[in-house]
Amino acid sequence: MDLIGLVPSFGGLVWTVIAFVLALSIIVAIHEYGHYIVGRWTGIHAEVFSLGFGPVIYSRVDSRGTRWQIAALPFGGYVKFLGDSNAASGKDGEAIQGLSEAERRRTMHGAPLWARALTVAAGPAFNFVSALLIFTAMVLWTGVATEDATVGKVPDLPFEGQTLQPGDTIVELAGQPTPDLATLVTVADALPPSPSVPYVVDRAGVRVVFDGPYPFPPLAGGVQPQTAAFAAGLRAGDVILAVDGAAISAFSELRTLVGESDGRDLRLTVWRAGEVFDATLTPRRMDLPLPEGGFETRWLIGLSGGIGFEPVLRTPGPVEAVGIGARQTWMIATTSLSGLYHMITGAISSCNLRGPIGIAESSGAAASQGVESFVWFIAMLSVAVGLMNLFPIPVLDGGHLVFHAYEAVAGKPPSDRALQIMMAGGLALLLSLMVFALTNDLFCP
C-alpha cells in the first residue's frame, strides 16, 4: 500500500485537507444549526453549540446563555442541550432531578414528545433543504437550455473548416430537419461517427450550408474527481484525437474503446488549445446507477461528453428552478440508498463505500476544479450526511426518532438502561462502519 500515493504532493495534501475541513464544517454547521434553532423555537435550551471536538479554540456566550465554540478537531460538531450528559444527547439524570418543572421543560428530556422529535429531525431536514437551495441557486445562476436549436457558445475544436457560430440556429443536420433542440439531439445521436457532418443554419436571417464538426465530438465536457482521467491531468475542454494511435471523431467511439479495454492501459492523444500530447491512463471498474433503477458495472476513465456547442441559455422562473433543485436532491438521495442496498446484497462492490480519506480526496478534487464544482460537491455531501443521520442507528438522529416513535406508541420512553445498551451498540456499529469505510479508502482501487 502506497500511502504517499494518496496525494500528488505535500501542497496537494494541504489543499485536500483545507477543502475537506471547509466542506465538512459548512455541512456540520447547517446540520447542527437545524437542531439548535428548532430546539430554541420549541422551548429547548441549548447550552453549547460546538463546531469540532476536543480542546476549545474560541468561544463566546450569547444573551440566551448558549456557548458558541470552535474546537480543535474539525471532524464534526454537536449541540448540547440542557439536561444532556454528552454530545450524543445522553440523559443526565442527576442534573435533571435538581431542576424545577419549568426548568425541566427546557431540557431535551423533559420537553414534550413533539418538541423533541422536531428538534431531532431538524438536523437532517436542514441538510436536505440547504442542498435544495444550493441546487436551485446554481440553476438560477447558470440557466437552462432553451427549446430552440440555437447556438450559445462554441468550444475550441481541432477542426479545419467552417464551424458553428454563436447565434446560429441549426435548421438541418445531415439532411434532417431540426426544429428544436430535442430533435437535434435525437438526430445527432443517430448519426454514425464521421469527421464532418452537413449543416444548414440560419445565420442572422441568411441560410448558410457547410460541413461542420461531428455534433458529439470526443470532447471532455467534464472530468470527474477520483478517476483515471483526473489522475492523468485531463481537463474539461480537452479533445481526444486518438486512442492507442487509432483516430476517433466521436465521443461514442471513446466510450466504446474504454468499455472494451478490460482495464488495460490506454494511450490517448489529446488536443488542448492547439497543442497535442499523449496521456496514458488505466480505466477503472465503476458501478453506475441506471435510470430505471439498479446499477451497471463498466470500465470508465471519468470523462463526460456533450454536444459540440452550448445552447442558448435562459433563466428559469423560481418555481421551475426549485423543481429542478428538488429533483436533483431526490436523485442523489435515492441513488445513495440504492447503492447501499446493492452493496449489502453483493450486487455491486462494497468498495463504493468510502470513508474520510475518500471524501477528503473528493473535496480537494472538487475544489481544484473551481468554486462551482466545490459548491456542488458540498450540496451532494449535505444530502448524504442528512440521509446517513436518518438511519435507525442509536446515536444517530434516526435512532433517536425510533425511540420517539416507540414512546408515541407505548406511551413511555425506553428505560434508561435499555437506552444505554442500545446507544452503546449503535456506537459500536457506527465505529465498525467507519473502520470498514476507512479500510476501503486504503485498499480499494
JSON list of C-alpha atoms in Angstrom, two decimals, residues 308-411:
[
{"chain": "A", "resi": 308, "resn": "GLY", "atom": "CA", "xyz": [-20.39, 20.21, -29.67]},
{"chain": "A", "resi": 309, "resn": "PHE", "atom": "CA", "xyz": [-21.90, 23.55, -28.72]},
{"chain": "A", "resi": 310, "resn": "GLU", "atom": "CA", "xyz": [-23.58, 25.14, -25.73]},
{"chain": "A", "resi": 311, "resn": "PRO", "atom": "CA", "xyz": [-27.21, 26.01, -26.43]},
{"chain": "A", "resi": 312, "resn": "VAL", "atom": "CA", "xyz": [-28.58, 29.45, -25.70]},
{"chain": "A", "resi": 313, "resn": "LEU", "atom": "CA", "xyz": [-29.49, 29.57, -22.01]},
{"chain": "A", "resi": 314, "resn": "ARG", "atom": "CA", "xyz": [-32.41, 31.19, -20.25]},
{"chain": "A", "resi": 315, "resn": "THR", "atom": "CA", "xyz": [-33.05, 32.00, -16.60]},
{"chain": "A", "resi": 316, "resn": "PRO", "atom": "CA", "xyz": [-35.82, 29.76, -15.27]},
{"chain": "A", "resi": 317, "resn": "GLY", "atom": "CA", "xyz": [-38.57, 31.02, -13.01]},
{"chain": "A", "resi": 318, "resn": "PRO", "atom": "CA", "xyz": [-38.34, 30.40, -9.25]},
{"chain": "A", "resi": 319, "resn": "VAL", "atom": "CA", "xyz": [-40.85, 27.53, -9.30]},
{"chain": "A", "resi": 320, "resn": "GLU", "atom": "CA", "xyz": [-39.07, 25.78, -12.17]},
{"chain": "A", "resi": 321, "resn": "ALA", "atom": "CA", "xyz": [-35.68, 26.27, -10.51]},
{"chain": "A", "resi": 322, "resn": "VAL", "atom": "CA", "xyz": [-36.92, 24.85, -7.20]},
{"chain": "A", "resi": 323, "resn": "GLY", "atom": "CA", "xyz": [-38.37, 21.87, -9.08]},
{"chain": "A", "resi": 324, "resn": "ILE", "atom": "CA", "xyz": [-35.02, 21.19, -10.74]},
{"chain": "A", "resi": 325, "resn": "GLY", "atom": "CA", "xyz": [-33.24, 21.53, -7.38]},
{"chain": "A", "resi": 326, "resn": "ALA", "atom": "CA", "xyz": [-35.72, 19.19, -5.72]},
{"chain": "A", "resi": 327, "resn": "ARG", "atom": "CA", "xyz": [-35.31, 16.56, -8.43]},
{"chain": "A", "resi": 328, "resn": "GLN", "atom": "CA", "xyz": [-31.53, 16.76, -8.09]},
{"chain": "A", "resi": 329, "resn": "THR", "atom": "CA", "xyz": [-31.74, 16.34, -4.31]},
{"chain": "A", "resi": 330, "resn": "TRP", "atom": "CA", "xyz": [-34.16, 13.42, -4.66]},
{"chain": "A", "resi": 331, "resn": "MET", "atom": "CA", "xyz": [-31.98, 11.75, -7.28]},
{"chain": "A", "resi": 332, "resn": "ILE", "atom": "CA", "xyz": [-28.89, 11.88, -5.06]},
{"chain": "A", "resi": 333, "resn": "ALA", "atom": "CA", "xyz": [-30.81, 10.51, -2.06]},
{"chain": "A", "resi": 334, "resn": "THR", "atom": "CA", "xyz": [-32.45, 7.63, -3.95]},
{"chain": "A", "resi": 335, "resn": "THR", "atom": "CA", "xyz": [-29.24, 6.73, -5.79]},
{"chain": "A", "resi": 336, "resn": "SER", "atom": "CA", "xyz": [-27.36, 6.64, -2.48]},
{"chain": "A", "resi": 337, "resn": "LEU", "atom": "CA", "xyz": [-29.96, 4.35, -0.91]},
{"chain": "A", "resi": 338, "resn": "SER", "atom": "CA", "xyz": [-29.99, 2.13, -3.99]},
{"chain": "A", "resi": 339, "resn": "GLY", "atom": "CA", "xyz": [-26.20, 1.92, -3.91]},
{"chain": "A", "resi": 340, "resn": "LEU", "atom": "CA", "xyz": [-26.19, 0.92, -0.24]},
{"chain": "A", "resi": 341, "resn": "TYR", "atom": "CA", "xyz": [-28.83, -1.75, -0.87]},
{"chain": "A", "resi": 342, "resn": "HIS", "atom": "CA", "xyz": [-26.91, -3.19, -3.81]},
{"chain": "A", "resi": 343, "resn": "MET", "atom": "CA", "xyz": [-23.69, -3.24, -1.76]},
{"chain": "A", "resi": 344, "resn": "ILE", "atom": "CA", "xyz": [-25.42, -5.12, 1.05]},
{"chain": "A", "resi": 345, "resn": "THR", "atom": "CA", "xyz": [-26.86, -7.68, -1.39]},
{"chain": "A", "resi": 346, "resn": "GLY", "atom": "CA", "xyz": [-23.49, -8.06, -3.13]},
{"chain": "A", "resi": 347, "resn": "ALA", "atom": "CA", "xyz": [-24.77, -6.81, -6.49]},
{"chain": "A", "resi": 348, "resn": "ILE", "atom": "CA", "xyz": [-22.03, -4.16, -6.61]},
{"chain": "A", "resi": 349, "resn": "SER", "atom": "CA", "xyz": [-18.66, -3.86, -4.94]},
{"chain": "A", "resi": 350, "resn": "SER", "atom": "CA", "xyz": [-18.50, -2.72, -1.31]},
{"chain": "A", "resi": 351, "resn": "CYS", "atom": "CA", "xyz": [-15.59, -0.53, -2.41]},
{"chain": "A", "resi": 352, "resn": "ASN", "atom": "CA", "xyz": [-18.22, 2.02, -3.42]},
{"chain": "A", "resi": 353, "resn": "LEU", "atom": "CA", "xyz": [-18.48, 2.89, 0.28]},
{"chain": "A", "resi": 354, "resn": "ARG", "atom": "CA", "xyz": [-15.79, 5.45, 1.01]},
{"chain": "A", "resi": 355, "resn": "GLY", "atom": "CA", "xyz": [-14.56, 6.90, 4.29]},
{"chain": "A", "resi": 356, "resn": "PRO", "atom": "CA", "xyz": [-12.90, 10.11, 5.41]},
{"chain": "A", "resi": 357, "resn": "ILE", "atom": "CA", "xyz": [-9.87, 9.78, 3.13]},
{"chain": "A", "resi": 358, "resn": "GLY", "atom": "CA", "xyz": [-12.04, 9.22, 0.07]},
{"chain": "A", "resi": 359, "resn": "ILE", "atom": "CA", "xyz": [-14.31, 12.11, 0.99]},
{"chain": "A", "resi": 360, "resn": "ALA", "atom": "CA", "xyz": [-11.29, 14.34, 1.60]},
{"chain": "A", "resi": 361, "resn": "GLU", "atom": "CA", "xyz": [-9.82, 13.43, -1.80]},
{"chain": "A", "resi": 362, "resn": "SER", "atom": "CA", "xyz": [-13.14, 14.21, -3.46]},
{"chain": "A", "resi": 363, "resn": "SER", "atom": "CA", "xyz": [-13.29, 17.55, -1.60]},
{"chain": "A", "resi": 364, "resn": "GLY", "atom": "CA", "xyz": [-9.84, 18.54, -2.82]},
{"chain": "A", "resi": 365, "resn": "ALA", "atom": "CA", "xyz": [-10.56, 17.40, -6.37]},
{"chain": "A", "resi": 366, "resn": "ALA", "atom": "CA", "xyz": [-13.85, 19.32, -6.49]},
{"chain": "A", "resi": 367, "resn": "ALA", "atom": "CA", "xyz": [-12.22, 22.46, -5.09]},
{"chain": "A", "resi": 368, "resn": "SER", "atom": "CA", "xyz": [-9.40, 22.24, -7.63]},
{"chain": "A", "resi": 369, "resn": "GLN", "atom": "CA", "xyz": [-11.99, 22.39, -10.44]},
{"chain": "A", "resi": 370, "resn": "GLY", "atom": "CA", "xyz": [-13.42, 25.71, -9.28]},
{"chain": "A", "resi": 371, "resn": "VAL", "atom": "CA", "xyz": [-15.93, 27.26, -6.92]},
{"chain": "A", "resi": 372, "resn": "GLU", "atom": "CA", "xyz": [-18.96, 25.95, -8.80]},
{"chain": "A", "resi": 373, "resn": "SER", "atom": "CA", "xyz": [-17.72, 22.36, -8.63]},
{"chain": "A", "resi": 374, "resn": "PHE", "atom": "CA", "xyz": [-16.89, 22.70, -4.92]},
{"chain": "A", "resi": 375, "resn": "VAL", "atom": "CA", "xyz": [-20.28, 24.19, -4.04]},
{"chain": "A", "resi": 376, "resn": "TRP", "atom": "CA", "xyz": [-21.99, 21.40, -6.00]},
{"chain": "A", "resi": 377, "resn": "PHE", "atom": "CA", "xyz": [-19.94, 18.85, -4.03]},
{"chain": "A", "resi": 378, "resn": "ILE", "atom": "CA", "xyz": [-20.97, 20.45, -0.73]},
{"chain": "A", "resi": 379, "resn": "ALA", "atom": "CA", "xyz": [-24.63, 20.13, -1.72]},
{"chain": "A", "resi": 380, "resn": "MET", "atom": "CA", "xyz": [-24.20, 16.47, -2.66]},
{"chain": "A", "resi": 381, "resn": "LEU", "atom": "CA", "xyz": [-22.36, 15.75, 0.59]},
{"chain": "A", "resi": 382, "resn": "SER", "atom": "CA", "xyz": [-25.06, 17.57, 2.55]},
{"chain": "A", "resi": 383, "resn": "VAL", "atom": "CA", "xyz": [-27.68, 15.21, 1.12]},
{"chain": "A", "resi": 384, "resn": "ALA", "atom": "CA", "xyz": [-25.50, 12.22, 2.04]},
{"chain": "A", "resi": 385, "resn": "VAL", "atom": "CA", "xyz": [-24.98, 13.47, 5.61]},
{"chain": "A", "resi": 386, "resn": "GLY", "atom": "CA", "xyz": [-28.69, 14.15, 6.08]},
{"chain": "A", "resi": 387, "resn": "LEU", "atom": "CA", "xyz": [-29.55, 10.71, 4.74]},
{"chain": "A", "resi": 388, "resn": "MET", "atom": "CA", "xyz": [-26.95, 8.93, 6.89]},
{"chain": "A", "resi": 389, "resn": "ASN", "atom": "CA", "xyz": [-28.24, 10.64, 10.02]},
{"chain": "A", "resi": 390, "resn": "LEU", "atom": "CA", "xyz": [-31.73, 9.27, 9.36]},
{"chain": "A", "resi": 391, "resn": "PHE", "atom": "CA", "xyz": [-30.54, 5.66, 9.53]},
{"chain": "A", "resi": 392, "resn": "PRO", "atom": "CA", "xyz": [-32.25, 3.97, 12.52]},
{"chain": "A", "resi": 393, "resn": "ILE", "atom": "CA", "xyz": [-29.00, 3.51, 14.43]},
{"chain": "A", "resi": 394, "resn": "PRO", "atom": "CA", "xyz": [-28.84, 4.60, 18.08]},
{"chain": "A", "resi": 395, "resn": "VAL", "atom": "CA", "xyz": [-26.50, 7.60, 18.47]},
{"chain": "A", "resi": 396, "resn": "LEU", "atom": "CA", "xyz": [-27.70, 8.96, 15.09]},
{"chain": "A", "resi": 397, "resn": "ASP", "atom": "CA", "xyz": [-30.77, 11.16, 14.68]},
{"chain": "A", "resi": 398, "resn": "GLY", "atom": "CA", "xyz": [-32.66, 8.30, 13.08]},
{"chain": "A", "resi": 399, "resn": "GLY", "atom": "CA", "xyz": [-32.12, 6.17, 16.19]},
{"chain": "A", "resi": 400, "resn": "HIS", "atom": "CA", "xyz": [-33.50, 8.93, 18.41]},
{"chain": "A", "resi": 401, "resn": "LEU", "atom": "CA", "xyz": [-36.53, 9.23, 16.14]},
{"chain": "A", "resi": 402, "resn": "VAL", "atom": "CA", "xyz": [-37.12, 5.49, 16.53]},
{"chain": "A", "resi": 403, "resn": "PHE", "atom": "CA", "xyz": [-37.05, 5.94, 20.31]},
{"chain": "A", "resi": 404, "resn": "HIS", "atom": "CA", "xyz": [-39.57, 8.78, 19.99]},
{"chain": "A", "resi": 405, "resn": "ALA", "atom": "CA", "xyz": [-41.80, 6.64, 17.78]},
{"chain": "A", "resi": 406, "resn": "TYR", "atom": "CA", "xyz": [-41.69, 3.87, 20.41]},
{"chain": "A", "resi": 407, "resn": "GLU", "atom": "CA", "xyz": [-42.63, 6.40, 23.09]},
{"chain": "A", "resi": 408, "resn": "ALA", "atom": "CA", "xyz": [-45.56, 7.63, 20.98]},
{"chain": "A", "resi": 409, "resn": "VAL", "atom": "CA", "xyz": [-46.90, 4.08, 20.62]},
{"chain": "A", "resi": 410, "resn": "ALA", "atom": "CA", "xyz": [-46.06, 2.70, 24.09]},
{"chain": "A", "resi": 411, "resn": "GLY", "atom": "CA", "xyz": [-46.88, 5.86, 25.99]}
]
